[in-house]
mmCIF file of C-alpha atoms and ligand atoms in Angstrom:
data_model
loop_
_atom_site.group_PDB
_atom_site.id
_atom_site.type_symbol
_atom_site.label_atom_id
_atom_site.label_comp_id
_atom_site.label_asym_id
_atom_site.label_seq_id
_atom_site.Cartn_x
_atom_site.Cartn_y
_atom_site.Cartn_z
ATOM 1 C CA MET A 134 -4.370 -8.491 16.134
ATOM 2 C CA ASP A 135 -2.258 -7.459 18.856
ATOM 3 C CA GLN A 136 -0.768 -4.122 19.256
ATOM 4 C CA SER A 137 2.278 -3.272 20.628
ATOM 5 C CA ARG A 138 5.086 -0.621 20.734
ATOM 6 C CA ALA A 139 7.585 -0.594 18.386
ATOM 7 C CA PRO A 140 10.884 -3.143 20.165
ATOM 8 C CA PHE A 141 13.735 -0.323 18.822
ATOM 9 C CA LYS A 142 13.300 3.301 17.370
ATOM 10 C CA MET A 143 12.803 2.652 13.869
ATOM 11 C CA ASN A 144 11.892 4.382 10.918
ATOM 12 C CA CYS A 145 10.465 3.131 8.051
ATOM 13 C CA ARG A 146 13.549 2.689 5.420
ATOM 14 C CA LYS A 147 11.870 3.964 2.204
ATOM 15 C CA CYS A 148 9.533 6.715 3.519
ATOM 16 C CA GLY A 149 11.774 7.825 6.673
ATOM 17 C CA LYS A 150 8.234 7.812 8.918
ATOM 18 C CA LEU A 151 8.972 6.774 12.755
ATOM 19 C CA LEU A 152 7.165 3.709 13.240
ATOM 20 C CA ASP A 153 6.450 3.664 17.224
ATOM 21 C CA GLY A 154 3.651 1.005 17.042
ATOM 22 C CA ASN A 155 2.924 -2.626 15.387
ATOM 23 C CA THR A 156 0.007 -4.374 14.820
ATOM 24 C CA SER A 157 0.706 -7.813 14.663
ATOM 25 C CA MET A 158 -1.788 -10.033 12.519
ATOM 26 C CA GLU A 159 -1.367 -13.395 15.189
ATOM 27 C CA LYS A 160 -2.336 -12.693 18.768
ATOM 28 C CA GLY A 161 -0.188 -12.451 21.667
ATOM 29 C CA THR A 162 2.889 -12.025 19.714
ATOM 30 C CA ARG A 163 5.404 -9.122 19.339
ATOM 31 C CA PRO A 164 8.166 -8.393 16.398
ATOM 32 C CA ARG A 165 11.090 -11.615 16.246
ATOM 33 C CA HIS A 166 13.948 -11.252 14.209
ATOM 34 C CA GLY A 167 13.372 -11.936 10.471
ATOM 35 C CA ASP A 168 9.345 -11.258 11.058
ATOM 36 C CA VAL A 169 7.924 -8.834 7.983
ATOM 37 C CA SER A 170 7.245 -5.075 8.709
ATOM 38 C CA LEU A 171 4.916 -3.559 6.431
ATOM 39 C CA CYS A 172 4.806 0.573 6.925
ATOM 40 C CA ILE A 173 1.212 2.146 7.139
ATOM 41 C CA TYR A 174 2.369 5.059 5.294
ATOM 42 C CA CYS A 175 3.630 3.912 2.293
ATOM 43 C CA GLY A 176 3.329 -0.060 2.571
ATOM 44 C CA ALA A 177 7.238 -0.956 2.039
ATOM 45 C CA LEU A 178 8.036 -3.874 3.009
ATOM 46 C CA SER A 179 11.016 -4.255 5.545
ATOM 47 C CA ILE A 180 12.851 -7.707 7.800
ATOM 48 C CA PHE A 181 13.137 -7.080 11.581
ATOM 49 C CA ASP A 182 16.899 -6.610 12.177
ATOM 50 C CA MET A 183 16.583 -7.863 15.760
ATOM 51 C CA ASN A 184 20.726 -8.049 15.865
ATOM 52 C CA LYS A 185 21.416 -4.690 14.482
ATOM 53 C CA GLN A 186 18.102 -3.203 15.737
ATOM 54 C CA ARG A 187 16.868 -2.265 12.714
ATOM 55 C CA LEU A 188 14.630 -2.446 9.300
ATOM 56 C CA ARG A 189 16.103 -3.826 6.317
ATOM 57 C CA PRO A 190 15.140 -4.332 3.182
ATOM 58 C CA PRO A 191 14.143 -7.931 1.903
ATOM 59 C CA THR A 192 16.109 -9.978 0.103
ATOM 60 C CA GLN A 193 15.542 -11.144 -3.370
ATOM 61 C CA TRP A 194 14.387 -14.675 -2.284
ATOM 62 C CA GLU A 195 12.456 -12.634 0.514
ATOM 63 C CA GLN A 196 10.160 -10.460 -1.760
ATOM 64 C CA ALA A 197 9.495 -13.596 -3.954
ATOM 65 C CA GLU A 198 8.089 -15.658 -1.260
ATOM 66 C CA LEU A 199 6.301 -11.895 0.090
ATOM 67 C CA SER A 200 4.049 -11.444 -2.922
ATOM 68 C CA LYS A 201 2.938 -14.652 -3.164
ATOM 69 C CA ASN A 202 1.441 -14.588 0.486
ATOM 70 C CA PRO A 203 -2.437 -14.076 0.676
ATOM 71 C CA ASP A 204 -1.279 -12.246 4.840
ATOM 72 C CA VAL A 205 0.823 -9.599 2.868
ATOM 73 C CA ALA A 206 -1.584 -9.193 -0.004
ATOM 74 C CA ARG A 207 -4.353 -8.768 1.860
ATOM 75 C CA ALA A 208 -2.280 -5.938 4.724
ATOM 76 C CA LEU A 209 -1.198 -3.976 1.347
ATOM 77 C CA ALA A 210 -5.182 -3.735 -0.234
ATOM 78 C CA ALA A 211 -6.311 -2.629 3.635
ATOM 79 C CA ILE A 212 -3.470 0.100 3.252
ATOM 80 C CA THR A 213 -4.284 1.251 0.081
ATOM 81 C CA ILE A 214 -7.918 1.870 1.353
ATOM 82 C CA ALA A 215 -7.259 3.280 4.499
ATOM 83 C CA LYS A 216 -4.747 5.661 2.791
ATOM 84 C CA ALA A 217 -8.242 5.804 -0.294
ATOM 85 C CA LYS A 218 -10.256 6.918 2.583
ATOM 86 C CA GLN A 219 -8.377 9.181 4.368
ATOM 87 C CA GLY A 220 -7.812 10.812 0.830
ATOM 88 C CA TYR A 221 -11.533 10.954 0.538
ATOM 89 C CA LYS A 222 -12.084 13.144 3.964
ATOM 90 C CA SER A 223 -9.291 15.697 3.559
ATOM 91 C CA GLN A 224 -11.298 16.704 0.461
ATOM 92 C CA LYS A 225 -14.916 17.274 1.795
HETATM 93 ZN ZN1 LIG B 378 7.395 3.702 4.883
#
């Protein structure tokens, strides 16, 4: 995994949180046009639109493909677990 600053100012299209950094699943890569973004706060899937410098919702076809992708499933599971642990810590 490789971390970098966001390529442009962006907010999650679903929860509205500012997303100011990226963690790539491939070493040495930065977001490119058409790459998938997964919000660390709410788990929303979005697509990088570098032409309009924004995150857009996946098309119906992209959503269907992403739902079959094991990397996406693992990332969503990691977010769910991290949020559960965070909730557990805040209850102590
Ligand atoms: Zn979000």
